[in-house]
Amino acid sequence: MGEFELIRQYFAAASCARTGAGVVLGIGDDCALLNPPSGNLVAVSTDTLVAGVHFPEVCDPALLGQRALGVSASDLAAMGASPLGFTLAISLPQAEADWLQRFAAGLNQMAEQCALPLIGGDTTCGPLSLTLSVLGHVPPHQALQRSGACVGDLLCVSGPLGDGAGALPLVLNRSLGDSETERYLLARYWAPQPQLGLGVALRGRATAALDISDGLLADCGHIAAASQVCLVIDQEQIPYSEALQRIYRPEQALQYALSGGDDYQLAFTLPPAQLPVLQAEGWPIQAIGWVEVGQGVQLQTATGHRITPAVRGYDHFERGS
Ligand code: ADP
Ligand code: MG
């Protein structure tokens, strides 16, 4: 199978590669042509996933396709952007029909779920790696940046934390999920749910937002730094899934929520009056802290003590140093 046949069969022919209102011209020409709603800003984000670094060398290609796009689309959600399209640059050791068919099916499923059309990409031969760029649109002045948190705001999250890190031992052991609990955690890792609807709902309401990919402490640290405020996290208010609590002790669950990664929930700051409004709209969001004068992130422990935790998010160039 040649490069062009591969692109045609597995990507151009996928149902997510159809053109539509936002995509005037899709796969097949030198560039795709997009038509965002008049006056909107275009939001762009790129993520690379390398085999052996971001995912196990041996894994289910359908799950990999699903996860790769879910992780990327989460950045659009965190910006409050509506989906416009995505590109896929894939480097493959060989063109294996079964692998490609399953990968494309998983990718297509997440693309349809996110309403994100595949608009182009690049296909090369080499070690397995994926680079996805997602594009979205957002009205001027409504993007959810990291820099707007205000003293007095609440710190909120979109759902339970720690599941991504709690799933990792199962992922690395190539567990197929022996129980409902394990299957839930594996799904949280392999099919992260980009909070695109919530991101749009937060436009004009949240003062700052991001998606939690490196753990609550590291990611809240980014908001604190960009907004020049102190974020206080009340340890007692951190939400956990039933599954995580069933498998792990409370200290381990806390550790995963604070310093694990891969949760892809949104963390955002909100004027207090907005919380009941959003909850009444049905968004399952929860306050876990607040914004104060100062800098960095502080943790209020169960006994009411304040500590300044060491932030250890994942850094690709710090390994072994
Ligand atoms: P060029 O030589 O102009 O870069 P390519 O031969 O790389 O074009 O790609 C041909 C068309 O197929 C382009 O529209 C490109 O965007 C698309 N394409 C290539 N690889 C992929 C892929 N993995 N997924 C989706 N579209 C792809
Ligand atoms: Mg090319």
PDB file of N, CA and C and ligand atoms in Angstrom, residues 3-4 7 30 121-124, ligand 2:
ATOM      1  N   GLU A   3       1.653   5.508  -0.070  1.00  0.00           N
ATOM      2  CA  GLU A   3       1.268   6.618   0.811  1.00  0.00           C
ATOM      3  C   GLU A   3      -0.103   7.194   0.452  1.00  0.00           C
ATOM      4  N   PHE A   4      -0.347   7.381  -0.857  1.00  0.00           N
ATOM      5  CA  PHE A   4      -1.586   8.054  -1.242  1.00  0.00           C
ATOM      6  C   PHE A   4      -2.793   7.151  -1.050  1.00  0.00           C
ATOM      7  N   ILE A   7      -3.546   7.223   2.675  1.00  0.00           N
ATOM      8  CA  ILE A   7      -4.259   8.447   3.082  1.00  0.00           C
ATOM      9  C   ILE A   7      -5.715   8.369   2.640  1.00  0.00           C
ATOM     10  N   ASP A  30      -3.372  21.264  -1.414  1.00  0.00           N
ATOM     11  CA  ASP A  30      -2.161  21.671  -0.702  1.00  0.00           C
ATOM     12  C   ASP A  30      -2.479  22.201   0.692  1.00  0.00           C
ATOM     13  N   GLY A 121      -3.265  16.578   6.898  1.00  0.00           N
ATOM     14  CA  GLY A 121      -2.208  15.996   7.706  1.00  0.00           C
ATOM     15  C   GLY A 121      -0.987  15.692   6.888  1.00  0.00           C
ATOM     16  N   ASP A 122      -0.204  14.755   7.416  1.00  0.00           N
ATOM     17  CA  ASP A 122       1.006  14.341   6.731  1.00  0.00           C
ATOM     18  C   ASP A 122       1.265  12.898   7.125  1.00  0.00           C
ATOM     19  N   THR A 123       1.788  12.113   6.195  1.00  0.00           N
ATOM     20  CA  THR A 123       2.017  10.695   6.455  1.00  0.00           C
ATOM     21  C   THR A 123       3.442  10.353   6.062  1.00  0.00           C
ATOM     22  N   THR A 124       4.218   9.889   7.047  1.00  0.00           N
ATOM     23  CA  THR A 124       5.610   9.555   6.771  1.00  0.00           C
ATOM     24  C   THR A 124       5.952   8.206   7.381  1.00  0.00           C
TER      25      THR A 124
HETATM   26 MG    MG B   2       2.803  16.618   3.102  1.00  0.00          MG
END
